[in-house]
Coordinates of C-alpha atoms and ligand atoms in Angstrom, one line a residue:
M258 CA 2.7 -36.0 -46.7
T259 CA 5.4 -38.7 -46.1
Q260 CA 4.7 -40.3 -42.7
T261 CA 7.0 -43.2 -42.7
L262 CA 10.7 -43.5 -43.2
Q263 CA 11.8 -44.2 -46.8
P264 CA 15.1 -45.9 -47.7
R265 CA 17.8 -43.3 -47.9
S266 CA 20.5 -44.5 -50.2
H267 CA 20.4 -41.3 -52.2
T268 CA 22.6 -38.3 -51.8
S269 CA 20.8 -34.9 -51.9
D270 CA 22.2 -31.8 -53.5
A271 CA 20.8 -30.0 -50.4
V272 CA 19.6 -31.1 -47.0
V273 CA 17.5 -29.1 -44.7
I274 CA 17.5 -29.7 -40.9
G275 CA 14.0 -29.2 -39.4
G276 CA 10.6 -29.1 -40.9
G277 CA 9.4 -26.0 -39.2
P278 CA 8.0 -23.1 -41.3
V279 CA 11.5 -21.9 -42.2
G280 CA 12.9 -25.4 -43.1
S281 CA 9.9 -26.2 -45.3
Y282 CA 9.9 -22.8 -47.0
T283 CA 13.7 -23.1 -47.6
A284 CA 13.0 -26.5 -49.2
L285 CA 10.1 -25.1 -51.2
C286 CA 12.3 -22.3 -52.6
L287 CA 15.1 -24.8 -53.4
A288 CA 12.7 -27.2 -55.1
K289 CA 11.3 -24.4 -57.2
L290 CA 14.8 -23.6 -58.3
G291 CA 15.2 -27.3 -59.4
V292 CA 17.4 -28.4 -56.6
N293 CA 17.1 -32.0 -55.3
V294 CA 16.4 -31.3 -51.6
T295 CA 15.5 -33.4 -48.6
V296 CA 14.1 -32.1 -45.3
F297 CA 14.7 -34.1 -42.0
E298 CA 12.2 -33.5 -39.2
E299 CA 12.6 -35.3 -35.9
H300 CA 8.9 -35.4 -35.0
P301 CA 6.3 -37.8 -36.5
K302 CA 4.1 -34.9 -37.6
I303 CA 4.9 -31.5 -39.1
G304 CA 3.9 -28.6 -36.9
V305 CA 3.3 -30.7 -33.8
P306 CA 3.9 -29.8 -31.0
S307 CA 3.3 -26.1 -31.8
H308 CA 4.9 -23.5 -29.7
C309 CA 3.9 -20.3 -31.5
A310 CA 1.0 -17.8 -31.4
G311 CA 1.0 -17.6 -35.2
H312 CA 0.3 -13.9 -35.2
L313 CA 1.6 -12.5 -38.5
S314 CA 1.4 -9.5 -40.8
I315 CA -1.0 -9.9 -43.7
R316 CA 1.0 -7.6 -45.8
S317 CA 4.2 -9.6 -45.5
L318 CA 2.4 -12.9 -46.1
R319 CA 0.9 -11.4 -49.2
T320 CA 4.3 -10.1 -50.4
M321 CA 5.6 -13.7 -50.1
G322 CA 2.6 -15.1 -52.1
L323 CA 1.3 -16.8 -49.0
Y324 CA -1.9 -14.9 -48.5
P325 CA -4.8 -15.6 -48.8
L326 CA -4.3 -19.1 -47.3
P327 CA -6.4 -22.2 -47.8
N328 CA -9.4 -22.7 -45.5
G329 CA -8.8 -23.8 -42.0
I330 CA -5.5 -22.0 -41.4
V331 CA -6.6 -18.4 -40.7
E332 CA -8.2 -18.3 -37.3
N333 CA -8.9 -14.5 -37.1
T334 CA -7.8 -11.2 -38.5
F335 CA -7.2 -7.9 -36.6
R336 CA -7.2 -4.2 -37.2
T337 CA -6.7 -3.1 -33.6
A338 CA -4.0 -3.5 -31.0
N339 CA -4.8 -2.5 -27.4
F340 CA -1.8 -1.8 -25.2
Y341 CA -2.2 -1.7 -21.4
S342 CA 0.1 -0.5 -18.6
P343 CA 0.2 -2.5 -15.4
A344 CA -2.1 0.1 -13.9
G345 CA -4.6 -0.5 -16.6
T346 CA -4.1 2.6 -18.8
K347 CA -5.1 1.8 -22.4
F348 CA -3.6 3.0 -25.6
S349 CA -5.0 1.7 -28.9
I350 CA -3.9 1.7 -32.5
S351 CA -6.8 1.0 -34.7
L352 CA -6.4 0.7 -38.5
S353 CA -9.0 1.1 -41.2
H354 CA -8.6 -2.6 -42.3
P355 CA -7.2 -5.9 -40.9
V356 CA -3.4 -5.8 -40.9
T357 CA -2.6 -9.0 -38.9
T358 CA -3.9 -12.5 -38.8
V359 CA -3.6 -15.3 -36.3
L360 CA -2.9 -18.7 -37.9
N361 CA -3.3 -22.3 -36.8
R362 CA 0.5 -22.8 -36.7
A363 CA 0.4 -26.6 -37.1
R364 CA -1.8 -26.3 -40.2
F365 CA 0.3 -23.4 -41.6
D366 CA 3.5 -25.5 -41.2
Q367 CA 1.8 -28.5 -42.8
Y368 CA 0.7 -26.3 -45.7
L369 CA 4.3 -25.1 -46.3
A370 CA 5.5 -28.7 -46.1
R371 CA 2.9 -29.9 -48.6
Q372 CA 3.9 -27.0 -50.9
A373 CA 7.5 -28.1 -50.7
E374 CA 6.7 -31.7 -51.5
A375 CA 4.5 -30.6 -54.4
A376 CA 7.4 -28.7 -55.8
G377 CA 9.6 -31.8 -55.6
A378 CA 11.2 -31.7 -52.1
H379 CA 11.6 -34.9 -50.1
L380 CA 10.4 -34.8 -46.5
L381 CA 11.4 -37.4 -44.0
L382 CA 9.7 -37.5 -40.6
N383 CA 10.8 -39.3 -37.4
S384 CA 14.3 -38.4 -38.6
R385 CA 16.5 -36.7 -36.0
V386 CA 19.8 -35.2 -37.2
Q387 CA 22.3 -36.3 -34.6
S388 CA 25.3 -34.5 -35.9
L389 CA 26.9 -32.9 -38.9
M390 CA 29.4 -34.8 -40.9
I391 CA 32.4 -32.6 -41.2
S392 CA 35.4 -33.4 -43.3
E393 CA 38.4 -31.2 -44.2
G394 CA 36.6 -28.2 -42.7
Y395 CA 33.5 -28.6 -44.8
V396 CA 30.0 -29.7 -43.7
K397 CA 29.5 -32.8 -46.0
G398 CA 26.2 -34.1 -44.7
L399 CA 24.4 -35.4 -41.7
D400 CA 24.2 -38.4 -39.3
I401 CA 20.5 -39.3 -39.0
Q402 CA 18.9 -41.3 -36.2
A403 CA 15.5 -42.5 -37.3
I404 CA 13.1 -44.2 -34.9
G405 CA 13.8 -47.9 -34.8
K406 CA 16.7 -47.7 -37.2
K407 CA 20.5 -47.6 -37.0
E408 CA 22.2 -44.3 -37.4
E409 CA 22.7 -43.4 -41.1
K410 CA 25.0 -41.1 -43.0
I411 CA 23.4 -38.7 -45.6
F412 CA 25.8 -37.0 -48.0
S413 CA 25.0 -33.6 -49.3
R414 CA 26.7 -30.8 -51.2
I415 CA 25.1 -28.1 -49.0
T416 CA 23.4 -28.2 -45.6
L417 CA 20.8 -25.7 -44.5
D418 CA 20.2 -25.6 -40.8
A419 CA 16.6 -24.6 -39.8
E420 CA 16.6 -26.5 -36.4
G421 CA 15.0 -23.7 -34.5
I422 CA 16.1 -22.2 -31.2
S423 CA 18.0 -25.3 -29.9
S424 CA 20.9 -24.4 -32.3
R425 CA 22.8 -27.4 -31.2
L426 CA 24.1 -28.3 -34.7
L427 CA 25.0 -24.7 -35.5
K428 CA 27.8 -24.9 -32.9
Q429 CA 29.2 -28.0 -34.5
A430 CA 29.5 -26.0 -37.8
G431 CA 31.8 -23.6 -35.9
L432 CA 29.2 -20.8 -35.6
T433 CA 28.4 -19.0 -32.4
A434 CA 25.3 -20.0 -30.6
L435 CA 22.4 -17.6 -29.7
K436 CA 23.1 -14.8 -27.3
T437 CA 21.9 -15.9 -23.9
P438 CA 21.2 -12.4 -22.6
G439 CA 18.8 -12.0 -25.5
L440 CA 16.7 -15.0 -24.5
V441 CA 13.2 -14.8 -22.9
Y442 CA 11.2 -17.7 -21.7
A443 CA 7.6 -17.9 -22.8
V444 CA 4.5 -19.7 -21.7
E445 CA 1.5 -19.9 -24.0
A446 CA -1.9 -21.2 -23.1
E447 CA -5.1 -22.1 -25.0
V448 CA -8.0 -20.4 -23.2
E449 CA -11.7 -20.4 -23.5
N450 CA -14.6 -18.5 -21.9
L451 CA -13.3 -14.9 -22.3
Q452 CA -15.2 -11.8 -21.1
D453 CA -15.4 -8.3 -22.7
I454 CA -13.2 -9.0 -25.6
E455 CA -13.1 -7.1 -28.9
Q456 CA -13.0 -9.8 -31.5
D457 CA -10.8 -7.9 -34.0
A458 CA -8.3 -6.6 -31.4
V459 CA -5.1 -8.2 -29.9
E460 CA -4.4 -7.3 -26.3
V461 CA -0.9 -6.5 -25.2
Y462 CA 0.0 -6.2 -21.5
L463 CA 3.2 -4.2 -20.9
G464 CA 5.3 -3.7 -17.7
K465 CA 7.8 -5.4 -15.4
S466 CA 5.2 -6.5 -12.9
Y467 CA 3.6 -8.9 -15.3
A468 CA 6.2 -9.7 -18.0
P469 CA 9.7 -8.4 -17.2
G470 CA 11.7 -8.1 -20.4
F471 CA 8.8 -8.7 -22.8
Y472 CA 5.0 -8.5 -22.6
G473 CA 1.8 -10.5 -22.3
W474 CA -0.6 -11.1 -25.1
L475 CA -4.2 -12.3 -25.7
I476 CA -5.1 -13.2 -29.3
P477 CA -8.8 -14.1 -29.7
R478 CA -10.2 -16.5 -32.3
L479 CA -13.6 -16.2 -33.8
D480 CA -14.8 -19.3 -32.0
G481 CA -14.5 -17.6 -28.5
T482 CA -11.2 -19.3 -27.6
A483 CA -7.9 -17.4 -27.5
K484 CA -4.1 -17.8 -27.3
L485 CA -2.9 -16.3 -24.0
G486 CA 0.8 -15.9 -23.3
L487 CA 3.7 -14.0 -22.0
A488 CA 7.5 -14.1 -21.9
T489 CA 9.9 -13.0 -19.2
N490 CA 13.7 -12.6 -18.9
R491 CA 13.6 -13.7 -15.2
G492 CA 11.5 -15.9 -12.9
N493 CA 9.0 -18.5 -13.8
P494 CA 6.7 -17.5 -16.7
R495 CA 3.9 -19.7 -15.4
E496 CA 3.9 -17.7 -12.1
F497 CA 3.8 -14.4 -14.0
L498 CA 0.8 -15.8 -16.1
R499 CA -1.0 -16.6 -12.8
E500 CA -0.4 -13.0 -11.6
L501 CA -1.6 -11.6 -14.9
M502 CA -4.8 -13.6 -14.9
S503 CA -5.6 -12.8 -11.3
K504 CA -4.3 -9.3 -10.6
H505 CA -3.9 -7.3 -13.8
P506 CA -6.6 -4.6 -13.7
V507 CA -7.8 -5.4 -17.3
A508 CA -6.6 -9.0 -18.0
S509 CA -8.1 -10.3 -14.7
K510 CA -11.5 -9.1 -15.8
Q511 CA -11.2 -10.4 -19.3
L512 CA -10.0 -13.7 -18.0
R513 CA -12.1 -14.0 -14.8
K514 CA -14.0 -17.0 -16.0
A515 CA -11.3 -18.3 -18.4
K516 CA -10.3 -21.9 -18.5
I517 CA -6.9 -23.0 -19.6
T518 CA -7.2 -26.1 -21.9
Q519 CA -3.6 -26.5 -22.9
I520 CA -0.2 -25.0 -21.9
G521 CA 3.3 -25.0 -23.3
Y522 CA 6.7 -23.4 -22.8
H523 CA 9.4 -22.3 -25.2
A524 CA 12.2 -19.8 -25.4
I525 CA 12.4 -16.8 -27.8
S526 CA 15.6 -15.2 -28.9
L527 CA 15.5 -11.4 -28.9
G528 CA 19.2 -10.6 -29.3
G529 CA 19.3 -10.0 -33.0
P530 CA 20.9 -12.2 -35.7
I531 CA 23.9 -14.3 -34.8
D532 CA 27.3 -12.9 -35.9
R533 CA 27.9 -15.4 -38.6
T534 CA 25.3 -17.4 -40.5
Y535 CA 27.5 -19.4 -42.9
A536 CA 30.4 -21.9 -43.0
N537 CA 31.9 -24.1 -45.6
G538 CA 28.9 -26.1 -47.1
F539 CA 26.5 -24.7 -44.5
L540 CA 23.9 -22.0 -44.0
A541 CA 21.9 -21.2 -40.8
V542 CA 18.4 -19.8 -41.2
G543 CA 15.4 -18.9 -39.0
D544 CA 15.3 -19.1 -35.3
C545 CA 18.6 -21.0 -35.1
A546 CA 20.2 -17.9 -36.6
S547 CA 18.0 -15.6 -34.3
Q548 CA 16.4 -14.0 -37.3
V549 CA 13.6 -12.8 -34.9
K550 CA 12.2 -9.4 -34.2
P551 CA 13.6 -8.1 -30.9
T552 CA 10.5 -6.1 -30.2
T553 CA 7.8 -8.7 -30.6
G554 CA 9.6 -12.0 -30.8
G555 CA 8.0 -12.7 -34.2
G556 CA 10.3 -14.9 -36.2
V557 CA 8.2 -16.4 -39.0
I558 CA 8.3 -13.5 -41.5
F559 CA 12.0 -12.7 -41.1
G560 CA 12.8 -16.4 -41.1
L561 CA 10.9 -17.0 -44.4
T562 CA 12.5 -13.9 -45.9
C563 CA 16.0 -15.2 -45.1
A564 CA 15.0 -18.7 -46.2
K565 CA 14.4 -17.4 -49.8
I566 CA 17.8 -15.8 -49.8
A567 CA 19.5 -18.9 -48.4
A568 CA 17.8 -21.0 -51.1
E569 CA 19.0 -18.7 -53.8
T570 CA 22.6 -18.7 -52.4
A571 CA 22.6 -22.5 -52.1
N572 CA 21.3 -22.9 -55.6
K573 CA 24.1 -20.7 -57.0
A574 CA 26.7 -22.6 -55.0
I575 CA 25.4 -25.9 -56.4
K576 CA 25.5 -24.6 -60.0
Q577 CA 29.0 -23.3 -59.6
V578 CA 30.1 -26.4 -57.6
Y579 CA 31.7 -24.1 -55.1
F580 CA 30.7 -24.3 -51.4
F581 CA 33.5 -22.5 -49.7
S582 CA 32.4 -19.9 -47.2
D583 CA 33.7 -17.0 -49.2
A584 CA 30.9 -17.8 -51.8
L585 CA 28.2 -18.4 -49.2
Q586 CA 28.9 -15.1 -47.3
I587 CA 26.7 -13.3 -49.8
Y588 CA 23.7 -14.9 -47.9
Q589 CA 24.6 -13.0 -44.8
K590 CA 25.3 -9.8 -46.7
R591 CA 21.9 -9.9 -48.5
C592 CA 20.1 -10.6 -45.3
S593 CA 22.0 -7.8 -43.5
D594 CA 21.3 -5.3 -46.3
L595 CA 17.6 -6.0 -46.1
L596 CA 17.2 -6.3 -42.3
N597 CA 20.0 -4.7 -40.4
F598 CA 18.5 -1.3 -40.1
D599 CA 15.3 -2.8 -38.8
F600 CA 17.2 -5.0 -36.3
M601 CA 19.2 -2.0 -35.1
V602 CA 16.1 0.0 -34.4
M603 CA 14.2 -2.9 -32.9
L604 CA 17.1 -3.8 -30.6
R605 CA 17.1 -0.2 -29.3
L606 CA 13.3 -0.2 -28.9
R607 CA 13.6 -3.4 -26.9
R608 CA 16.3 -1.9 -24.7
F609 CA 14.2 1.2 -24.2
L610 CA 11.1 -0.8 -23.2
N611 CA 13.1 -3.0 -20.9
S612 CA 14.5 0.1 -19.2
L613 CA 11.1 1.6 -18.2
S614 CA 9.6 1.2 -14.8
D615 CA 5.9 0.4 -14.6
T616 CA 5.1 4.0 -13.8
K617 CA 6.9 5.2 -16.9
V618 CA 5.1 2.6 -19.1
D619 CA 1.9 4.1 -17.8
E620 CA 3.1 7.6 -18.5
M621 CA 4.2 6.5 -22.0
L622 CA 0.8 5.2 -22.9
R623 CA -0.9 8.3 -21.6
V624 CA 1.4 10.5 -23.7
C625 CA 0.8 8.3 -26.8
S626 CA -2.9 8.8 -26.4
K627 CA -2.6 12.5 -25.8
L628 CA -0.4 13.1 -28.8
G629 CA -2.7 11.1 -31.1
V630 CA 0.0 8.5 -32.0
G631 CA -2.8 6.0 -32.7
K632 CA -4.4 8.3 -35.3
A633 CA -1.1 9.1 -36.9
L634 CA -0.4 5.4 -37.5
R635 CA -4.0 4.7 -38.7
N636 CA -2.9 3.9 -42.3
E637 CA 0.3 2.2 -41.4
D638 CA 0.2 -1.6 -42.1
E639 CA 3.9 -2.3 -41.9
I640 CA 4.6 -4.2 -38.7
D641 CA 7.6 -6.3 -39.6
F642 CA 10.2 -3.8 -41.0
Q643 CA 9.8 -1.6 -38.0
G644 CA 12.9 0.5 -38.5
K645 CA 11.8 1.5 -42.0
M646 CA 8.2 2.0 -40.7
L647 CA 9.4 4.3 -37.9
A648 CA 11.7 6.3 -40.2
K649 CA 8.8 6.9 -42.6
S650 CA 6.5 7.8 -39.7
L651 CA 8.9 10.5 -38.5
A652 CA 7.4 12.8 -41.1
K653 CA 4.3 13.1 -38.9
P654 CA 4.4 15.8 -36.1
S655 CA 2.7 13.6 -33.4
I656 CA 5.3 10.9 -34.0
I657 CA 8.2 13.4 -33.8
A658 CA 6.7 14.6 -30.5
A659 CA 6.3 11.1 -29.2
F660 CA 9.8 10.2 -30.3
A661 CA 11.3 13.3 -28.5
Y662 CA 9.4 12.3 -25.4
F663 CA 10.6 8.7 -25.6
A664 CA 14.2 9.9 -25.9
L665 CA 13.8 12.0 -22.8
L666 CA 12.1 9.1 -21.0
Y667 CA 15.0 6.8 -22.0
L668 CA 17.6 9.3 -20.8
S669 CA 15.9 9.9 -17.5
A670 CA 15.7 6.1 -17.0
N671 CA 19.4 5.7 -18.0
P672 CA 21.2 8.7 -16.7
Ligands
LIG991 C1 5.3 -18.6 -27.3 C2 5.8 -18.2 -28.6 C3 5.0 -17.4 -29.4 C4 5.4 -17.0 -30.7 N1 4.6 -16.2 -31.4 C5 4.9 -15.8 -32.7 C6 4.1 -15.1 -33.5 O1 3.0 -14.8 -33.1 N2 4.5 -14.7 -34.7 C7 5.8 -15.0 -35.1 O2 6.1 -14.6 -36.3 N3 6.6 -15.7 -34.4 C8 6.2 -16.2 -33.2 N4 7.1 -16.9 -32.4 C9 8.4 -17.3 -33.0 C10 8.2 -18.4 -34.0 O3 7.6 -19.5 -33.3 C11 9.5 -18.8 -34.6 O4 10.2 -17.7 -35.0 C12 9.3 -19.8 -35.8 O5 8.7 -21.0 -35.4 C13 10.7 -20.1 -36.3 O6 10.6 -21.2 -37.3 P1 11.8 -22.2 -37.5 O7 11.4 -23.0 -38.6 O8 13.1 -21.4 -37.6 O9 12.0 -23.0 -36.2 P2 10.9 -24.0 -35.5 O10 9.5 -23.6 -35.8 O11 11.3 -24.1 -34.1 O12 11.2 -25.4 -36.3 C14 12.3 -26.1 -36.1 C15 12.0 -27.5 -36.5 O13 13.2 -28.3 -36.5 C16 13.0 -29.5 -35.9 N5 14.3 -30.0 -35.4 C17 15.1 -29.4 -34.4 N6 16.2 -30.1 -34.2 C18 16.2 -31.1 -35.1 C19 17.1 -32.2 -35.4 N7 18.2 -32.3 -34.8 N8 16.7 -33.1 -36.4 C20 15.5 -32.9 -37.1 N9 14.6 -32.0 -36.8 C21 15.0 -31.1 -35.9 C22 12.0 -29.2 -34.8 O14 11.3 -30.4 -34.4 C23 11.1 -28.2 -35.5 O15 10.1 -28.9 -36.2 C24 6.7 -17.4 -31.1 C25 7.5 -18.2 -30.3 C26 7.1 -18.6 -29.1 C27 8.0 -19.4 -28.2

């Protein structure tokens, strides 16, 4: 992987801002299509610092040709999810086989970057994109600030923005930024010395007392360590984590001897995709376009899914030498056709969950157990396209009953 700055006298057909998973995958797809593409990443090393739990669906990774992964990236696989109310009521969904995996995100990002380079993409580290070059209403390239160098201008026919949640450059292209009411603030810690943990289960702690606006999670690795985190739409997430570790009836027992070895903070955008993801000579993809699941905050699979469409759109524009937004809008249309139903359902689910008091969360988990919702979902391995998954599950009587109950719960919470 390129670690030092190379001379940049060349002009790329396409430039990608950011060497996160979405930026690298965009570059990989472009390079495979024969496009001359350069990725600019501000950090000296891909994937570092990492801000993500790396909990992904095996099925989606497989569909994208990214599973199985090389040794050292997969840290564990899971077939069970345990959900807890703030009072400690437990509801489990346990499948017959592993459906999710937790990845070492830094190594996963580095793997994607290496794949992109192997396919012919150029990757420049230590290279911060300061601003977009805009001329006559078109994005024509980038101003780069490399460490220890003067600012440089890089010309490009098309720019693909994968800068992540900061979305600073997005605004310069005239696109609206992420929706602030949809943002939650996360803390994620590396922990060791866990007690009473099922190794093939992820733990999810629901309820306003411990994680208002989101939830807490514990994702164990096979080596006895785990990723522990939560996100909130108010207050200080670190304080909420302290409360979870010391007072939650289940988490406090699992974590009574736990030691935090590392801690980090980052925002997650749950508001659904931004209104417009394209401009003249410009496409936004991944977290910066808020292509993130509003229920779980997972952005990797949807980001990679949209990255492929962005690459195909950019390739077509390059071939036709036509970069006006009316040609690029097909990118947004294809992403919407694929994901809008799921986003619509997940946004409603998020609103529903946020509306519940802790007592109602407790009641909801009890009802789910009683109705056998876990059993009804036993063979369901779709966790990304949740709208389609839910629509399919509505053929099952226990899911219909649970759905009717949730509707009543929502109406009673929002009269
Ligand atoms: C605590 C937490 C846990 C999460 N857990 C999960 C999970 O389990 N599963 C899941 O699917 N998703 C998860 N997510 C979301 C996931 O991390 C993101 O959706 C994913 O990283 C998006 O990838 P990206 O490439 O769009 O952005 P990023 O991963 O943020 O990458 C953006 C890259 O662009 C670079 N960059 C930014 N600005 C510039 C610039 N001006 N010039 C050059 N480079 C620049 C950054 O350095 C970075 O490398 C989690 C998020 C958080 C905060």
